[in-house]
mmCIF file of C-alpha atoms in Angstrom:
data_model
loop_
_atom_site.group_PDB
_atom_site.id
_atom_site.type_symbol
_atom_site.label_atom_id
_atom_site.label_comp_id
_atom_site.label_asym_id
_atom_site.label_seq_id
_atom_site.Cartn_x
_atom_site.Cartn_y
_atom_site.Cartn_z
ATOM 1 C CA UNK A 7 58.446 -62.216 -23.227
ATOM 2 C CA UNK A 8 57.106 -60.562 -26.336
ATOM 3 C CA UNK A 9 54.163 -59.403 -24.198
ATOM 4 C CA UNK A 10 55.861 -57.405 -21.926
ATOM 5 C CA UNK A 11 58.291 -56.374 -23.875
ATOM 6 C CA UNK A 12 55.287 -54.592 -26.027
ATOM 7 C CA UNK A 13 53.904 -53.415 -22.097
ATOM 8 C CA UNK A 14 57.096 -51.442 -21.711
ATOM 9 C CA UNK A 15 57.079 -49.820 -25.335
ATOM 10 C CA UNK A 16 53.562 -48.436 -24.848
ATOM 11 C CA UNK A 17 54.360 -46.911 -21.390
ATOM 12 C CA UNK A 18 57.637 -45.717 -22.934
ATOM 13 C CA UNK A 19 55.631 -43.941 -25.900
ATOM 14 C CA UNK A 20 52.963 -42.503 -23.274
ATOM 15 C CA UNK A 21 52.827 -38.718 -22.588
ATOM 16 C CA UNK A 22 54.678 -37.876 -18.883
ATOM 17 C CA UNK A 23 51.910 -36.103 -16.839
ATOM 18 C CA UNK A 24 52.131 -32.634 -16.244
ATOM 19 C CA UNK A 25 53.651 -32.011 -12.725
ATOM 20 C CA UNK A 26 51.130 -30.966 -10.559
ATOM 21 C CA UNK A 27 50.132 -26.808 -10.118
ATOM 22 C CA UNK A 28 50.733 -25.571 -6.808
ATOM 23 C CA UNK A 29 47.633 -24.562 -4.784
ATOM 24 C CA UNK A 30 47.496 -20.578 -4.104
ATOM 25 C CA UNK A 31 46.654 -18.844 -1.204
ATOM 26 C CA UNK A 32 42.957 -17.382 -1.571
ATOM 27 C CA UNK A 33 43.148 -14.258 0.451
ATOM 28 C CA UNK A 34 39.864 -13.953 3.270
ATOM 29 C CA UNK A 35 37.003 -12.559 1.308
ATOM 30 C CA UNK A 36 35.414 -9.315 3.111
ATOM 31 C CA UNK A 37 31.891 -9.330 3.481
ATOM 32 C CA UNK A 38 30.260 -5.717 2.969
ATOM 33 C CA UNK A 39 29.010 -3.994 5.658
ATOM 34 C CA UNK A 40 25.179 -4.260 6.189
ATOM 35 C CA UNK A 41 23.263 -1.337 5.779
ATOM 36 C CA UNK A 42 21.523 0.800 8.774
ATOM 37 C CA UNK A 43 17.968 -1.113 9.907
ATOM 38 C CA UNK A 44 14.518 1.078 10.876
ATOM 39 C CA UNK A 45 15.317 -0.796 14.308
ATOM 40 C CA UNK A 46 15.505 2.085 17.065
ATOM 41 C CA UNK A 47 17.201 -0.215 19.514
ATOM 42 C CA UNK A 48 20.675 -0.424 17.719
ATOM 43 C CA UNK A 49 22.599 1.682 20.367
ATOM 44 C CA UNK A 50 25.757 -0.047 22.011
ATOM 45 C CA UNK A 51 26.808 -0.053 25.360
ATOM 46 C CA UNK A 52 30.642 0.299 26.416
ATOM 47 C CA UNK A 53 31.135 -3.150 27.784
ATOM 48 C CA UNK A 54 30.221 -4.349 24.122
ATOM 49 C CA UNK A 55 27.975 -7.312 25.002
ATOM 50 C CA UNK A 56 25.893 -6.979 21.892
ATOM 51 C CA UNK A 57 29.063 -6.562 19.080
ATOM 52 C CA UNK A 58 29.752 -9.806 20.878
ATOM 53 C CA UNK A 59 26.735 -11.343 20.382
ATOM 54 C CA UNK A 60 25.946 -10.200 16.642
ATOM 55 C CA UNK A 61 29.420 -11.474 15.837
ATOM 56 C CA UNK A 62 29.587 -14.503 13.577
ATOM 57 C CA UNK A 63 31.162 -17.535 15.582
ATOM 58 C CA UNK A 64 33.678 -19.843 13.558
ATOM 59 C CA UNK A 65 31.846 -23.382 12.833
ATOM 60 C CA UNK A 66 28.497 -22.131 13.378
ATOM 61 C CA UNK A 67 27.472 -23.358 9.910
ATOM 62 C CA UNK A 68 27.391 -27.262 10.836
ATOM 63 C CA UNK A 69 24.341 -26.958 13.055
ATOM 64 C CA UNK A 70 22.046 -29.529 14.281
ATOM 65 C CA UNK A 71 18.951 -30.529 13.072
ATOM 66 C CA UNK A 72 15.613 -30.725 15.058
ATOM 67 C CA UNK A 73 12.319 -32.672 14.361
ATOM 68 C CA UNK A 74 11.154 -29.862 12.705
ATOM 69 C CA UNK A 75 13.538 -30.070 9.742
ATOM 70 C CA UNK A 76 15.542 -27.065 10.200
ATOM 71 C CA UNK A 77 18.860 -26.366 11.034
ATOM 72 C CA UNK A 78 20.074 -24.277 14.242
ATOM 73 C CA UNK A 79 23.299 -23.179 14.749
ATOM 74 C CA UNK A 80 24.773 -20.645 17.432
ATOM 75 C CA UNK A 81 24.224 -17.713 14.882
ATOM 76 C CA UNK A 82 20.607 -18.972 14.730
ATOM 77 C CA UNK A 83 20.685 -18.854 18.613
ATOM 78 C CA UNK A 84 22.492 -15.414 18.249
ATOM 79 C CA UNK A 85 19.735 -14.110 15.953
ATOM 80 C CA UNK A 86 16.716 -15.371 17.674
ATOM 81 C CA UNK A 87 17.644 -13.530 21.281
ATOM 82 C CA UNK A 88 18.420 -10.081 19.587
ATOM 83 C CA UNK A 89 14.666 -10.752 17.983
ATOM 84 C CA UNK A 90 13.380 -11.525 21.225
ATOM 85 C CA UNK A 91 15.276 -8.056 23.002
ATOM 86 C CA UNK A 92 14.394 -6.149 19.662
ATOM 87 C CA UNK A 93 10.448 -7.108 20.346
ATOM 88 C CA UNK A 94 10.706 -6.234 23.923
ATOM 89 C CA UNK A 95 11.892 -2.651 23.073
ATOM 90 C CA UNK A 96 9.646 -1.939 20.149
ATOM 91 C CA UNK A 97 6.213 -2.935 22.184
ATOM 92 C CA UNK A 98 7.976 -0.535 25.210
ATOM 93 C CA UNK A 99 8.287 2.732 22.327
ATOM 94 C CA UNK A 100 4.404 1.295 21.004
ATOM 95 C CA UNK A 101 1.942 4.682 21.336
ATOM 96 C CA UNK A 102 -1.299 2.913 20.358
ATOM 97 C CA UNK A 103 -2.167 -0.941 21.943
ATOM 98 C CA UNK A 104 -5.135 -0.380 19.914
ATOM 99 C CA UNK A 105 -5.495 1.422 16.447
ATOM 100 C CA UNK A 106 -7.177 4.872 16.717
ATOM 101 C CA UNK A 107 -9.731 5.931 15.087
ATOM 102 C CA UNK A 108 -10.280 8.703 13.140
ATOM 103 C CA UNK A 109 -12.967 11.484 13.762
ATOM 104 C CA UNK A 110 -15.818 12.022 11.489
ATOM 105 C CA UNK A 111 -17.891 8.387 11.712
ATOM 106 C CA UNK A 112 -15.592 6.761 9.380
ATOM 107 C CA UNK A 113 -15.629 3.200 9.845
ATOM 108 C CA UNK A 114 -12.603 1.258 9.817
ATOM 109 C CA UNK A 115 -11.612 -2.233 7.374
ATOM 110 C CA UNK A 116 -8.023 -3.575 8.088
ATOM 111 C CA UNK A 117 -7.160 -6.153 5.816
ATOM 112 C CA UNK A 118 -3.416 -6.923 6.274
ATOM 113 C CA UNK A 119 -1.126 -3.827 5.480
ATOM 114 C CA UNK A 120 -4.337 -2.203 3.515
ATOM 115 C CA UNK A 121 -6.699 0.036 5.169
ATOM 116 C CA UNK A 122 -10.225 1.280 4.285
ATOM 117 C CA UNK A 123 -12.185 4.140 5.701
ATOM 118 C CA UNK A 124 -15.596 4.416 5.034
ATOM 119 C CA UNK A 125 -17.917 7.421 5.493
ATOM 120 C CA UNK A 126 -21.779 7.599 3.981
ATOM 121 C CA UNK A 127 -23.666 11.053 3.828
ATOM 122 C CA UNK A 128 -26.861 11.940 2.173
ATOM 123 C CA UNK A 129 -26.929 9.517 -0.222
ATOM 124 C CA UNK A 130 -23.142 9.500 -1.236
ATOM 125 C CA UNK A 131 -20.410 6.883 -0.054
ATOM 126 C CA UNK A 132 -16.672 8.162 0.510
ATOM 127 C CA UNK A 133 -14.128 5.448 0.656
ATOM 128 C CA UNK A 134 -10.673 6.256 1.670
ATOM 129 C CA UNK A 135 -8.211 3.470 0.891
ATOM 130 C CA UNK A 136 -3.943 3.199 1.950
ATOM 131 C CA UNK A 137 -1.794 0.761 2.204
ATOM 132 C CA UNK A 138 1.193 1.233 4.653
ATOM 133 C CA UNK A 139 4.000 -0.908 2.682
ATOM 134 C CA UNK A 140 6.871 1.740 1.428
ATOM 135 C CA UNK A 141 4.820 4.463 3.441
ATOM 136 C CA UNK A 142 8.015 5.644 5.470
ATOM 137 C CA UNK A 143 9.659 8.374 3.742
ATOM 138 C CA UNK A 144 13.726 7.746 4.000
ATOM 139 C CA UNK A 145 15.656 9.370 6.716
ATOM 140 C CA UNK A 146 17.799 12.441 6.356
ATOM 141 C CA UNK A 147 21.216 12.163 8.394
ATOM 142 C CA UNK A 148 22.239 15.406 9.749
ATOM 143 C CA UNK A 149 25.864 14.258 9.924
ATOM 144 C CA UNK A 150 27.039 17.938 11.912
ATOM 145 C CA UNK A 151 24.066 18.009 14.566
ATOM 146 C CA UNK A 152 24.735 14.154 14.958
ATOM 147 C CA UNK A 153 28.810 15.052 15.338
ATOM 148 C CA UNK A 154 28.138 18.116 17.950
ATOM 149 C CA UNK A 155 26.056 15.815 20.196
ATOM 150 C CA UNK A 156 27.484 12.926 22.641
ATOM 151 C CA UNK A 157 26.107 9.289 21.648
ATOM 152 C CA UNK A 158 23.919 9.368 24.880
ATOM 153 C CA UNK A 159 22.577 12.963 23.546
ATOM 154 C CA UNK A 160 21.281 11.924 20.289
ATOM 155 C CA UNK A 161 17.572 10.726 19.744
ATOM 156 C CA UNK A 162 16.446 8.395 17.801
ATOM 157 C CA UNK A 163 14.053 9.542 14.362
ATOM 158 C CA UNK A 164 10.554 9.711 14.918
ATOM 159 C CA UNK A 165 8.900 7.375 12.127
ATOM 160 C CA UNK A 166 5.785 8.509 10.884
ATOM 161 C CA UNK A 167 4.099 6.484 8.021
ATOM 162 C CA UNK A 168 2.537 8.880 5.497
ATOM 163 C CA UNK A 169 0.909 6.756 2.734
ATOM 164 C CA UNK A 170 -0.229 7.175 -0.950
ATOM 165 C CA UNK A 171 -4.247 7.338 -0.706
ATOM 166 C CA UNK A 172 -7.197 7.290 -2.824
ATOM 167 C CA UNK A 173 -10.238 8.914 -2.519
ATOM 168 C CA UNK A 174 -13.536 7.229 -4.024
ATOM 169 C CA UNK A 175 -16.791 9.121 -3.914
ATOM 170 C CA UNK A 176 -20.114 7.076 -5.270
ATOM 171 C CA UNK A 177 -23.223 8.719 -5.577
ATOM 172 C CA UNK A 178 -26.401 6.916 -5.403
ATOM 173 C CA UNK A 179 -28.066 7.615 -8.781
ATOM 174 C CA UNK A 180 -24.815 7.454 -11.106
ATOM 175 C CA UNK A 181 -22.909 4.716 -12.424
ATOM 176 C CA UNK A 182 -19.672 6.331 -12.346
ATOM 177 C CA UNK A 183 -16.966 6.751 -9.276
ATOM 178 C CA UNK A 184 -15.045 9.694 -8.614
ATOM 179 C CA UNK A 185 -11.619 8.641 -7.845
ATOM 180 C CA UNK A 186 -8.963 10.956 -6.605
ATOM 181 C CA UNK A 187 -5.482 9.526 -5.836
ATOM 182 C CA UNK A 188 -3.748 11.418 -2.973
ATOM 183 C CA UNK A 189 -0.370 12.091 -1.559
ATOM 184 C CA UNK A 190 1.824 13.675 1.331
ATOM 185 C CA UNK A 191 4.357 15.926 -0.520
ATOM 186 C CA UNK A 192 7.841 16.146 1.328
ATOM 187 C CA UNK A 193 7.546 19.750 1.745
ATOM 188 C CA UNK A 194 3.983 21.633 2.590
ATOM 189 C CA UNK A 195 3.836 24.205 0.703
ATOM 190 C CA UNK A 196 0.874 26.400 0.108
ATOM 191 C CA UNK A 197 -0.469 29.431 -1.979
ATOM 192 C CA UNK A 198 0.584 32.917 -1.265
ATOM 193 C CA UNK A 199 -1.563 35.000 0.982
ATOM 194 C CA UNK A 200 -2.853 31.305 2.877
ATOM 195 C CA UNK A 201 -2.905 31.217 6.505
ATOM 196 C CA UNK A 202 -2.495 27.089 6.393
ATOM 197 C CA UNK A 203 -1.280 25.238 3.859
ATOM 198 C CA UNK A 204 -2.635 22.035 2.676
ATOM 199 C CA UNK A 205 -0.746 19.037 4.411
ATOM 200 C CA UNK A 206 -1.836 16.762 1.719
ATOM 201 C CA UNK A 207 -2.399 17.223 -2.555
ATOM 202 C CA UNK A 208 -4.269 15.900 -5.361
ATOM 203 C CA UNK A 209 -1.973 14.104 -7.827
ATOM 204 C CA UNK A 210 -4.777 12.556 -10.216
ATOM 205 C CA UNK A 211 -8.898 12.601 -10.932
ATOM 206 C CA UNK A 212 -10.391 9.960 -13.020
ATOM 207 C CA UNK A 213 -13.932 8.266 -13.363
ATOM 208 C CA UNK A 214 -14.354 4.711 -12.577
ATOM 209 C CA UNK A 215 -17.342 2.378 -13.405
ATOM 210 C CA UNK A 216 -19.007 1.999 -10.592
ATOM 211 C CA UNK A 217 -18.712 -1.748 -8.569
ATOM 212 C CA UNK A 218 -15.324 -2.609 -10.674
ATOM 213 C CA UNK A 219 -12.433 -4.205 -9.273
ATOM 214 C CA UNK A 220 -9.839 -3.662 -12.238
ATOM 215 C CA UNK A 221 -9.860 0.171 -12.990
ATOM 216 C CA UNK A 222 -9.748 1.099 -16.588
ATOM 217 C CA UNK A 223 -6.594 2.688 -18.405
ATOM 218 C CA UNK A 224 -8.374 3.530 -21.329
ATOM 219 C CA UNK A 225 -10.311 5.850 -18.978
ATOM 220 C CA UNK A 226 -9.028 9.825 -19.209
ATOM 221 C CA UNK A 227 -7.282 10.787 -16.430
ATOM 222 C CA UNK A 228 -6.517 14.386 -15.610
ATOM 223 C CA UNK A 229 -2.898 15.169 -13.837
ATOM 224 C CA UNK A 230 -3.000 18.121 -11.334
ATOM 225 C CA UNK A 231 0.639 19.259 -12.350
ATOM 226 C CA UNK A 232 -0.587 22.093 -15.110
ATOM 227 C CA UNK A 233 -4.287 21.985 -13.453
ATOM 228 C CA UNK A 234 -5.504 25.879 -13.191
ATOM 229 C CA UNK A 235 -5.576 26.388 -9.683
ATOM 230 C CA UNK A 236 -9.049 27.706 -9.595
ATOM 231 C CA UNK A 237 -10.122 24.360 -10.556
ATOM 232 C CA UNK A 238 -8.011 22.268 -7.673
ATOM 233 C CA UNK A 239 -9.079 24.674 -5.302
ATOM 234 C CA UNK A 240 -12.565 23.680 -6.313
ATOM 235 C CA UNK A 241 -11.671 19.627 -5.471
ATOM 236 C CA UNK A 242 -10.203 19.924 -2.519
ATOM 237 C CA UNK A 243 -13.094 21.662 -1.450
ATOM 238 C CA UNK A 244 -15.042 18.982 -2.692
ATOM 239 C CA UNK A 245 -13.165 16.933 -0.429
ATOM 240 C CA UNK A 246 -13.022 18.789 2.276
ATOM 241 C CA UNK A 247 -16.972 19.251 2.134
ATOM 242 C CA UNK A 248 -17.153 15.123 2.548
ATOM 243 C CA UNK A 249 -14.726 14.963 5.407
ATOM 244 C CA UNK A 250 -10.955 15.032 3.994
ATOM 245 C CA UNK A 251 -9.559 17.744 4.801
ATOM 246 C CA UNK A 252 -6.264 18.447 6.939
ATOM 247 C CA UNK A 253 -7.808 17.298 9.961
ATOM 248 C CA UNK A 254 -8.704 13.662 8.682
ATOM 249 C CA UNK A 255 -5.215 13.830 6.640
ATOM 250 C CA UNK A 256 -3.606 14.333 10.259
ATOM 251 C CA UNK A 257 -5.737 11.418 11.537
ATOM 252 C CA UNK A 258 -4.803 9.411 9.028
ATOM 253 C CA UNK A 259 -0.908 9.816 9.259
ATOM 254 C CA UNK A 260 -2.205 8.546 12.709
ATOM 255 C CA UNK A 261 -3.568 5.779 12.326
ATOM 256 C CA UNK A 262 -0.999 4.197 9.215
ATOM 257 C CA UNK A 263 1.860 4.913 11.933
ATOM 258 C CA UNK A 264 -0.583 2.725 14.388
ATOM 259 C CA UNK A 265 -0.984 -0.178 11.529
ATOM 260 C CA UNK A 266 2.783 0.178 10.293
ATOM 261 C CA UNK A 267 4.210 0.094 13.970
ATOM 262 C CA UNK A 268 1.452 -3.081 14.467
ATOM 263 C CA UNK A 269 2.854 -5.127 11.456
ATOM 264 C CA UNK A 270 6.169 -4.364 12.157
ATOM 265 C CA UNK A 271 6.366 -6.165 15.416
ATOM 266 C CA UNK A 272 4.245 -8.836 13.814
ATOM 267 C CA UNK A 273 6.547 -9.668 11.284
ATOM 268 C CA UNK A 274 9.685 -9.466 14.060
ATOM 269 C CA UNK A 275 7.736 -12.047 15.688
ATOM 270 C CA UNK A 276 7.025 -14.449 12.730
ATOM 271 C CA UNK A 277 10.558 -13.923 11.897
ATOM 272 C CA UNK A 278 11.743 -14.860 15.797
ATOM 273 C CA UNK A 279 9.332 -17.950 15.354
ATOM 274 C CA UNK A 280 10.947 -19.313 11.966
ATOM 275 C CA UNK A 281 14.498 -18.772 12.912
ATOM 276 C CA UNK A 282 13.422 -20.920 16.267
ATOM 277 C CA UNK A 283 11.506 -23.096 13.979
ATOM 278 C CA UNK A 284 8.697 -23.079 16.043
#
């Protein structure tokens, strides 16, 4: 008796719970809208099929698992056959099967996304090295010429690859490399009184030690921005003497379009294999 009547004063001296909150709505949260891809196939038709098929399905999430370890789901399934299309369209737009070569008896080293043309004469060796990552220059949306034409009218932007590239000239019976680091500008513009402009520019001369991976920062190197033009008239002629001039520069935008286009449909198809997990 004295045990439970000390039961019910302890329950009788114990704090009443708080009444439960009420749950509140969470309103839908709105995913942003992706932005546009390089992909030249994006145009839709009017019956719609591919809105419908890039749309997210409810449920897709719980996917099955294969022996590979990976999960598929319909979005997977969704993603996999616009890869597949996407792949199809790119190799029908592809200019170059093979990668051209450029003019002059350069010789060609592909290693990946880098590139290396080599060139000897009379004792010197010219080495002409890009690499095509970030080598696509953004487009510009003419939003009135795009509004005047019909959607069946307007054509697709031509991408051209026009990459960042150094120019290494070794002489025989020195120790030191000439290195000249090289760009497209966005807008060509020459000297007064020219009759054709340079396509490409100097940006930056240095020496090198000769053989050296790892170039040296404690090494003076002279910026072309306040360079007397008397004196970068007097490189690119040096360059253009050894066999970069706007020909090879043309050549060149060439063949990093070639590589660029080549990787790119790679990479689609690497990415079609791991979302198939094959």
């Amino acid at each position: 008796m004295l045990l439970a009547r000390a039961l019910r004063a302890a329950a009788a001296l114990r704090p009443a719970l708080p009444p439960p909150r009420p749950l509140r709505s969470v309103p839908p949260r709105v995913l942003p809208q992706p932005p546009p891809s390089r992909s030249l196939w994006q145009r839709s038709d009017a019956s719609g099929w591919r809105a419908a098929l890039l749309r997210p399905r409810r449920g897709s999430a719980g996917g099955a698992s294969c022996g590979c370890g990976g999960l598929h789901t319909e979005g997977d399934k969704a993603f996999a056959q616009f890869l597949t299309d996407e792949i199809k369209e790119e190799r029908k737009i592809q200019k170059h099967k093979a990668l051209p070569k450029v003019s002059g008896g350069w010789e060609l080293e592909v290693h990946g996304t880098e590139a290396r043309l080599v060139r000897k004469v009379a004792g010197e060796k010219i080495t002409v090295t890009f690499n095509i990552n970030n080598s696509i220059p953004p487009a510009v949306d003419d939003d009135e010429a795009a509004e005047e034409q019909k959607p069946d009218e307007q054509e697709e932007p031509n991408i051209t690859s026009t990459p960042n590239f150094v120019v290494e000239v070794i002489k025989d019976d020195t120790k030191q490399t000439l290195v000249l680091d090289c760009h497209y500008p966005e807008d060509e513009v020459g000297h007064e009184g020219e009759e054709e402009s340079d396509i490409f520019t100097i940006r930056e001369v240095s020496f090198q030690p000769t053989g050296e991976s790892d170039w040296k920062d404690t090494n003076y190197t002279l910026n072309t921005d306040s360079l007397d033009w008397a004196l970068y008239d007097h490189l690119m002629d040096f360059l253009a003497d050894r066999g970069v001039d706007n020909t090879f520069a043309d050549e060149l935008i060439e063949l990093s379009t070639a590589l660029e286009h080549q990787e790119y449909i790679k990479f689609l198809e690497d990415l079609k294999s791991f979302v198939k997990c094959q």
